């Protein structure tokens, strides 16, 4: 076998040697590219998440300081709509869940095992104080879907590479052998004295021995070209940096400035050799706690506030910083929050005013009569009660949840109390009430909040139930929750309606305000619970899960 290999021509040996080198190198590059691309996509997903959190950071901190966990949940819910984010939550410094998009797994005020969490952890910082930690689970399916058929593609790629590698190897060996044949021929002609028959072969390849001087001249020429190219490239990079909208600063490990591009922020950030003291302090504070992306608030020469988004990177013994002016973005964000607040207040006010106006018109017509009989008097009282109900709903919508007033509540007694209040409506439609209560399981809520939950769900179930229908009411324990479940036999609710049922002002009733269920969802969520809605086979159920409290 060895003798056969050694007897092969040099052309075949070179061809197969180059062929296998190119083939193995190409295969290695394909797998390396696959691994590298996967890592880069995952890293990019994490960076996108961090940037989105950074954009909403001010609003989240404000909501956190105001105990407005509902608003934080809505922000996190909007972020989780991105394909790269599977779930996202905010944990305080005691590892207690403040808000999490996976409400069925991580409810509010639940203890969170942050140490064993395998996802991405992003600290929430305010003035160098850690307020909490974002826990993010990246959707790996969204990152890996590009590589679904990678094995099949690799086989095809390898077949193509085998063919291309063979062609390249044959071409290279042909070029080498041709030069060797010419050298052998010329050597023979020199030996034979046939100098006139020497072939003058001109190509990109030069013989190192016979053309040594020419090769040296080529090397020197290439070196000179490389130096000129490097100088031109340096000028080119300086032009690029000069045209950037960001200020770029490069410093050594002691933060002495080695380079910065020309920018209108440079005078506020640094001198020619050093950062300004207030900037350097903020940079060092963030780097000490491992934060390399943060927002810095400074004053301009005109005493106006400027917001700078800073990104720092360390390579060996040097730091690079980019400073981006995001003042306009911050201003627009604050204005948008203010406009959203005005729009919400306007929508609530418009809805309530419209309803009150509709009820005041009949009173006006009755009052304009010369005499009011008993029936008119009763109608006026009924309308006034309706107006009072609408105003109370309006007030409940905007009222903050004060959990310090929470008490131990037996929800069964409140259900019985409110069923008595709806007794006329129940009798009018001949509705049959089926009850099945669990005993000695309690919840910790404000009494008024519990009333709102029970009244809204009972009212909706009775209104949706057909005449002589059945309304089932059940309380039971599931895991650490007390579940209040109410089922009616009304028409099924479409899935599209179920998705929007918790939104403010969304209603399918002609006389509805769309506030009741929104308020109910808000209260349940802020107490660490959840609401499950199902509608199938002419049975619609609302199941309210509230954290239970065992009676002491």
PDB file of N, CA, C and O in Angstrom, residues 218-270:
ATOM      1  N   UNK A 218       9.290  43.304  -5.135  1.00  0.00           N
ATOM      2  CA  UNK A 218       7.826  43.170  -4.995  1.00  0.00           C
ATOM      3  C   UNK A 218       7.420  43.289  -3.534  1.00  0.00           C
ATOM      4  O   UNK A 218       6.440  43.956  -3.189  1.00  0.00           O
ATOM      5  N   UNK A 219       8.202  42.611  -2.656  1.00  0.00           N
ATOM      6  CA  UNK A 219       7.884  42.664  -1.216  1.00  0.00           C
ATOM      7  C   UNK A 219       7.963  44.099  -0.701  1.00  0.00           C
ATOM      8  O   UNK A 219       7.093  44.572   0.029  1.00  0.00           O
ATOM      9  N   UNK A 220       9.040  44.802  -1.118  1.00  0.00           N
ATOM     10  CA  UNK A 220       9.188  46.193  -0.687  1.00  0.00           C
ATOM     11  C   UNK A 220       8.052  47.056  -1.223  1.00  0.00           C
ATOM     12  O   UNK A 220       7.532  47.943  -0.537  1.00  0.00           O
ATOM     13  N   UNK A 221       7.686  46.810  -2.465  1.00  0.00           N
ATOM     14  CA  UNK A 221       6.583  47.566  -3.060  1.00  0.00           C
ATOM     15  C   UNK A 221       5.271  47.291  -2.323  1.00  0.00           C
ATOM     16  O   UNK A 221       4.486  48.206  -2.030  1.00  0.00           O
ATOM     17  N   UNK A 222       5.029  46.032  -1.975  1.00  0.00           N
ATOM     18  CA  UNK A 222       3.823  45.681  -1.236  1.00  0.00           C
ATOM     19  C   UNK A 222       3.811  46.296   0.166  1.00  0.00           C
ATOM     20  O   UNK A 222       2.771  46.743   0.651  1.00  0.00           O
ATOM     21  N   UNK A 223       5.007  46.271   0.794  1.00  0.00           N
ATOM     22  CA  UNK A 223       5.104  46.876   2.120  1.00  0.00           C
ATOM     23  C   UNK A 223       4.793  48.358   2.072  1.00  0.00           C
ATOM     24  O   UNK A 223       4.080  48.897   2.919  1.00  0.00           O
ATOM     25  N   UNK A 224       5.348  49.034   1.057  1.00  0.00           N
ATOM     26  CA  UNK A 224       5.083  50.468   0.899  1.00  0.00           C
ATOM     27  C   UNK A 224       3.595  50.714   0.649  1.00  0.00           C
ATOM     28  O   UNK A 224       2.990  51.650   1.208  1.00  0.00           O
ATOM     29  N   UNK A 225       3.008  49.867  -0.172  1.00  0.00           N
ATOM     30  CA  UNK A 225       1.568  49.997  -0.445  1.00  0.00           C
ATOM     31  C   UNK A 225       0.747  49.769   0.820  1.00  0.00           C
ATOM     32  O   UNK A 225      -0.261  50.441   1.062  1.00  0.00           O
ATOM     33  N   UNK A 226       1.203  48.820   1.654  1.00  0.00           N
ATOM     34  CA  UNK A 226       0.485  48.536   2.896  1.00  0.00           C
ATOM     35  C   UNK A 226       0.520  49.721   3.845  1.00  0.00           C
ATOM     36  O   UNK A 226      -0.475  50.061   4.489  1.00  0.00           O
ATOM     37  N   UNK A 227       1.716  50.370   3.916  1.00  0.00           N
ATOM     38  CA  UNK A 227       1.834  51.546   4.788  1.00  0.00           C
ATOM     39  C   UNK A 227       0.917  52.664   4.308  1.00  0.00           C
ATOM     40  O   UNK A 227       0.216  53.303   5.108  1.00  0.00           O
ATOM     41  N   UNK A 228       0.907  52.897   2.992  1.00  0.00           N
ATOM     42  CA  UNK A 228       0.023  53.936   2.459  1.00  0.00           C
ATOM     43  C   UNK A 228      -1.450  53.589   2.692  1.00  0.00           C
ATOM     44  O   UNK A 228      -2.258  54.464   3.032  1.00  0.00           O
ATOM     45  N   UNK A 229      -1.759  52.310   2.532  1.00  0.00           N
ATOM     46  CA  UNK A 229      -3.142  51.882   2.745  1.00  0.00           C
ATOM     47  C   UNK A 229      -3.555  52.065   4.195  1.00  0.00           C
ATOM     48  O   UNK A 229      -4.680  52.489   4.493  1.00  0.00           O
ATOM     49  N   UNK A 230      -2.621  51.740   5.111  1.00  0.00           N
ATOM     50  CA  UNK A 230      -2.925  51.910   6.533  1.00  0.00           C
ATOM     51  C   UNK A 230      -3.161  53.380   6.871  1.00  0.00           C
ATOM     52  O   UNK A 230      -4.083  53.715   7.625  1.00  0.00           O
ATOM     53  N   UNK A 231      -2.337  54.251   6.299  1.00  0.00           N
ATOM     54  CA  UNK A 231      -2.516  55.683   6.542  1.00  0.00           C
ATOM     55  C   UNK A 231      -3.847  56.180   5.976  1.00  0.00           C
ATOM     56  O   UNK A 231      -4.567  56.936   6.630  1.00  0.00           O
ATOM     57  N   UNK A 232      -4.140  55.724   4.773  1.00  0.00           N
ATOM     58  CA  UNK A 232      -5.423  56.125   4.173  1.00  0.00           C
ATOM     59  C   UNK A 232      -6.607  55.572   4.963  1.00  0.00           C
ATOM     60  O   UNK A 232      -7.638  56.241   5.121  1.00  0.00           O
ATOM     61  N   UNK A 233      -6.424  54.333   5.468  1.00  0.00           N
ATOM     62  CA  UNK A 233      -7.489  53.729   6.254  1.00  0.00           C
ATOM     63  C   UNK A 233      -7.697  54.482   7.572  1.00  0.00           C
ATOM     64  O   UNK A 233      -8.833  54.671   8.025  1.00  0.00           O
ATOM     65  N   UNK A 234      -6.584  54.933   8.160  1.00  0.00           N
ATOM     66  CA  UNK A 234      -6.683  55.705   9.394  1.00  0.00           C
ATOM     67  C   UNK A 234      -7.431  57.000   9.162  1.00  0.00           C
ATOM     68  O   UNK A 234      -8.309  57.387   9.953  1.00  0.00           O
ATOM     69  N   UNK A 235      -7.113  57.683   8.072  1.00  0.00           N
ATOM     70  CA  UNK A 235      -7.834  58.911   7.723  1.00  0.00           C
ATOM     71  C   UNK A 235      -9.310  58.615   7.477  1.00  0.00           C
ATOM     72  O   UNK A 235     -10.202  59.360   7.916  1.00  0.00           O
ATOM     73  N   UNK A 236      -9.555  57.497   6.800  1.00  0.00           N
ATOM     74  CA  UNK A 236     -10.934  57.105   6.496  1.00  0.00           C
ATOM     75  C   UNK A 236     -11.734  56.866   7.773  1.00  0.00           C
ATOM     76  O   UNK A 236     -12.863  57.316   7.919  1.00  0.00           O
ATOM     77  N   UNK A 237     -11.119  56.142   8.752  1.00  0.00           N
ATOM     78  CA  UNK A 237     -11.805  55.874  10.028  1.00  0.00           C
ATOM     79  C   UNK A 237     -12.061  57.164  10.802  1.00  0.00           C
ATOM     80  O   UNK A 237     -13.106  57.326  11.434  1.00  0.00           O
ATOM     81  N   UNK A 238     -11.087  58.089  10.742  1.00  0.00           N
ATOM     82  CA  UNK A 238     -11.280  59.370  11.424  1.00  0.00           C
ATOM     83  C   UNK A 238     -12.453  60.133  10.815  1.00  0.00           C
ATOM     84  O   UNK A 238     -13.227  60.769  11.523  1.00  0.00           O
ATOM     85  N   UNK A 239     -12.582  60.054   9.519  1.00  0.00           N
ATOM     86  CA  UNK A 239     -13.707  60.722   8.853  1.00  0.00           C
ATOM     87  C   UNK A 239     -15.034  60.096   9.263  1.00  0.00           C
ATOM     88  O   UNK A 239     -16.032  60.795   9.463  1.00  0.00           O
ATOM     89  N   UNK A 240     -15.034  58.767   9.377  1.00  0.00           N
ATOM     90  CA  UNK A 240     -16.258  58.079   9.814  1.00  0.00           C
ATOM     91  C   UNK A 240     -16.633  58.494  11.231  1.00  0.00           C
ATOM     92  O   UNK A 240     -17.783  58.826  11.522  1.00  0.00           O
ATOM     93  N   UNK A 241     -15.632  58.481  12.152  1.00  0.00           N
ATOM     94  CA  UNK A 241     -15.894  58.845  13.539  1.00  0.00           C
ATOM     95  C   UNK A 241     -16.345  60.298  13.658  1.00  0.00           C
ATOM     96  O   UNK A 241     -17.183  60.639  14.495  1.00  0.00           O
ATOM     97  N   UNK A 242     -15.770  61.157  12.801  1.00  0.00           N
ATOM     98  CA  UNK A 242     -16.144  62.569  12.830  1.00  0.00           C
ATOM     99  C   UNK A 242     -17.606  62.760  12.409  1.00  0.00           C
ATOM    100  O   UNK A 242     -18.278  63.679  12.864  1.00  0.00           O
ATOM    101  N   UNK A 243     -18.084  61.873  11.552  1.00  0.00           N
ATOM    102  CA  UNK A 243     -19.451  62.007  11.067  1.00  0.00           C
ATOM    103  C   UNK A 243     -20.496  61.298  11.919  1.00  0.00           C
ATOM    104  O   UNK A 243     -21.689  61.375  11.623  1.00  0.00           O
ATOM    105  N   UNK A 244     -20.066  60.572  12.986  1.00  0.00           N
ATOM    106  CA  UNK A 244     -21.020  59.866  13.827  1.00  0.00           C
ATOM    107  C   UNK A 244     -21.870  60.831  14.642  1.00  0.00           C
ATOM    108  O   UNK A 244     -21.428  61.928  15.005  1.00  0.00           O
ATOM    109  N   UNK A 245     -23.106  60.393  14.953  1.00  0.00           N
ATOM    110  CA  UNK A 245     -23.976  61.212  15.808  1.00  0.00           C
ATOM    111  C   UNK A 245     -23.640  61.009  17.280  1.00  0.00           C
ATOM    112  O   UNK A 245     -24.140  61.748  18.132  1.00  0.00           O
ATOM    113  N   UNK A 246     -22.802  60.006  17.601  1.00  0.00           N
ATOM    114  CA  UNK A 246     -22.396  59.750  18.977  1.00  0.00           C
ATOM    115  C   UNK A 246     -20.992  60.296  19.227  1.00  0.00           C
ATOM    116  O   UNK A 246     -20.183  60.399  18.309  1.00  0.00           O
ATOM    117  N   UNK A 247     -20.749  60.600  20.489  1.00  0.00           N
ATOM    118  CA  UNK A 247     -19.398  60.931  20.913  1.00  0.00           C
ATOM    119  C   UNK A 247     -18.694  59.630  21.290  1.00  0.00           C
ATOM    120  O   UNK A 247     -19.183  58.866  22.122  1.00  0.00           O
ATOM    121  N   UNK A 248     -17.543  59.360  20.671  1.00  0.00           N
ATOM    122  CA  UNK A 248     -16.773  58.146  20.945  1.00  0.00           C
ATOM    123  C   UNK A 248     -15.489  58.539  21.661  1.00  0.00           C
ATOM    124  O   UNK A 248     -14.743  59.403  21.180  1.00  0.00           O
ATOM    125  N   UNK A 249     -15.251  57.913  22.822  1.00  0.00           N
ATOM    126  CA  UNK A 249     -14.074  58.223  23.629  1.00  0.00           C
ATOM    127  C   UNK A 249     -13.337  56.924  23.918  1.00  0.00           C
ATOM    128  O   UNK A 249     -13.952  55.924  24.307  1.00  0.00           O
ATOM    129  N   UNK A 250     -12.008  56.939  23.733  1.00  0.00           N
ATOM    130  CA  UNK A 250     -11.159  55.786  24.053  1.00  0.00           C
ATOM    131  C   UNK A 250     -10.177  56.212  25.136  1.00  0.00           C
ATOM    132  O   UNK A 250      -9.529  57.260  25.023  1.00  0.00           O
ATOM    133  N   UNK A 251     -10.097  55.405  26.201  1.00  0.00           N
ATOM    134  CA  UNK A 251      -9.212  55.750  27.323  1.00  0.00           C
ATOM    135  C   UNK A 251      -8.405  54.535  27.742  1.00  0.00           C
ATOM    136  O   UNK A 251      -8.713  53.401  27.357  1.00  0.00           O
ATOM    137  N   UNK A 252      -7.374  54.777  28.564  1.00  0.00           N
ATOM    138  CA  UNK A 252      -6.619  53.666  29.127  1.00  0.00           C
ATOM    139  C   UNK A 252      -7.317  53.189  30.400  1.00  0.00           C
ATOM    140  O   UNK A 252      -8.395  53.669  30.757  1.00  0.00           O
ATOM    141  N   UNK A 253      -6.694  52.234  31.101  1.00  0.00           N
ATOM    142  CA  UNK A 253      -7.337  51.648  32.281  1.00  0.00           C
ATOM    143  C   UNK A 253      -7.468  52.644  33.436  1.00  0.00           C
ATOM    144  O   UNK A 253      -8.259  52.413  34.354  1.00  0.00           O
ATOM    145  N   UNK A 254      -6.706  53.743  33.388  1.00  0.00           N
ATOM    146  CA  UNK A 254      -6.813  54.781  34.416  1.00  0.00           C
ATOM    147  C   UNK A 254      -7.723  55.923  33.961  1.00  0.00           C
ATOM    148  O   UNK A 254      -7.740  56.976  34.573  1.00  0.00           O
ATOM    149  N   UNK A 255      -8.435  55.707  32.858  1.00  0.00           N
ATOM    150  CA  UNK A 255      -9.403  56.656  32.303  1.00  0.00           C
ATOM    151  C   UNK A 255      -8.765  57.948  31.782  1.00  0.00           C
ATOM    152  O   UNK A 255      -9.427  58.986  31.711  1.00  0.00           O
ATOM    153  N   UNK A 256      -7.494  57.851  31.426  1.00  0.00           N
ATOM    154  CA  UNK A 256      -6.871  58.963  30.705  1.00  0.00           C
ATOM    155  C   UNK A 256      -7.248  58.824  29.236  1.00  0.00           C
ATOM    156  O   UNK A 256      -7.104  57.751  28.643  1.00  0.00           O
ATOM    157  N   UNK A 257      -7.715  59.913  28.639  1.00  0.00           N
ATOM    158  CA  UNK A 257      -8.274  59.852  27.296  1.00  0.00           C
ATOM    159  C   UNK A 257      -7.173  59.770  26.256  1.00  0.00           C
ATOM    160  O   UNK A 257      -6.240  60.584  26.239  1.00  0.00           O
ATOM    161  N   UNK A 258      -7.287  58.755  25.383  1.00  0.00           N
ATOM    162  CA  UNK A 258      -6.341  58.575  24.296  1.00  0.00           C
ATOM    163  C   UNK A 258      -6.864  59.167  22.991  1.00  0.00           C
ATOM    164  O   UNK A 258      -6.081  59.623  22.158  1.00  0.00           O
ATOM    165  N   UNK A 259      -8.186  59.131  22.839  1.00  0.00           N
ATOM    166  CA  UNK A 259      -8.771  59.654  21.599  1.00  0.00           C
ATOM    167  C   UNK A 259     -10.250  59.948  21.833  1.00  0.00           C
ATOM    168  O   UNK A 259     -10.932  59.263  22.594  1.00  0.00           O
ATOM    169  N   UNK A 260     -10.758  60.996  21.183  1.00  0.00           N
ATOM    170  CA  UNK A 260     -12.204  61.211  21.079  1.00  0.00           C
ATOM    171  C   UNK A 260     -12.473  61.952  19.779  1.00  0.00           C
ATOM    172  O   UNK A 260     -11.664  62.767  19.324  1.00  0.00           O
ATOM    173  N   UNK A 261     -13.595  61.639  19.159  1.00  0.00           N
ATOM    174  CA  UNK A 261     -13.935  62.304  17.906  1.00  0.00           C
ATOM    175  C   UNK A 261     -14.496  63.700  18.162  1.00  0.00           C
ATOM    176  O   UNK A 261     -14.874  64.041  19.285  1.00  0.00           O
ATOM    177  N   UNK A 262     -14.517  64.488  17.117  1.00  0.00           N
ATOM    178  CA  UNK A 262     -15.059  65.845  17.247  1.00  0.00           C
ATOM    179  C   UNK A 262     -16.572  65.766  17.364  1.00  0.00           C
ATOM    180  O   UNK A 262     -17.257  65.197  16.508  1.00  0.00           O
ATOM    181  N   UNK A 263     -17.110  66.351  18.451  1.00  0.00           N
ATOM    182  CA  UNK A 263     -18.543  66.272  18.722  1.00  0.00           C
ATOM    183  C   UNK A 263     -18.935  67.432  19.627  1.00  0.00           C
ATOM    184  O   UNK A 263     -18.127  67.896  20.439  1.00  0.00           O
ATOM    185  N   UNK A 264     -20.206  67.871  19.507  1.00  0.00           N
ATOM    186  CA  UNK A 264     -20.632  69.004  20.327  1.00  0.00           C
ATOM    187  C   UNK A 264     -20.800  68.633  21.803  1.00  0.00           C
ATOM    188  O   UNK A 264     -20.960  69.506  22.655  1.00  0.00           O
ATOM    189  N   UNK A 265     -20.758  67.322  22.127  1.00  0.00           N
ATOM    190  CA  UNK A 265     -20.832  66.908  23.525  1.00  0.00           C
ATOM    191  C   UNK A 265     -19.460  66.833  24.195  1.00  0.00           C
ATOM    192  O   UNK A 265     -19.378  66.711  25.416  1.00  0.00           O
ATOM    193  N   UNK A 266     -18.404  66.886  23.397  1.00  0.00           N
ATOM    194  CA  UNK A 266     -17.066  66.620  23.942  1.00  0.00           C
ATOM    195  C   UNK A 266     -16.686  67.604  25.043  1.00  0.00           C
ATOM    196  O   UNK A 266     -16.071  67.210  26.043  1.00  0.00           O
ATOM    197  N   UNK A 267     -17.052  68.879  24.910  1.00  0.00           N
ATOM    198  CA  UNK A 267     -16.696  69.860  25.947  1.00  0.00           C
ATOM    199  C   UNK A 267     -17.405  69.588  27.266  1.00  0.00           C
ATOM    200  O   UNK A 267     -16.902  69.947  28.339  1.00  0.00           O
ATOM    201  N   UNK A 268     -18.597  68.978  27.199  1.00  0.00           N
ATOM    202  CA  UNK A 268     -19.338  68.668  28.422  1.00  0.00           C
ATOM    203  C   UNK A 268     -18.831  67.392  29.079  1.00  0.00           C
ATOM    204  O   UNK A 268     -18.989  67.214  30.288  1.00  0.00           O
ATOM    205  N   UNK A 269     -18.227  66.508  28.295  1.00  0.00           N
ATOM    206  CA  UNK A 269     -17.830  65.194  28.804  1.00  0.00           C
ATOM    207  C   UNK A 269     -16.372  65.157  29.241  1.00  0.00           C
ATOM    208  O   UNK A 269     -16.032  64.559  30.261  1.00  0.00           O
ATOM    209  N   UNK A 270     -15.499  65.800  28.488  1.00  0.00           N
ATOM    210  CA  UNK A 270     -14.081  65.625  28.755  1.00  0.00           C
ATOM    211  C   UNK A 270     -13.265  66.806  28.253  1.00  0.00           C
ATOM    212  O   UNK A 270     -13.749  67.655  27.501  1.00  0.00           O
TER     213      UNK A 270
END
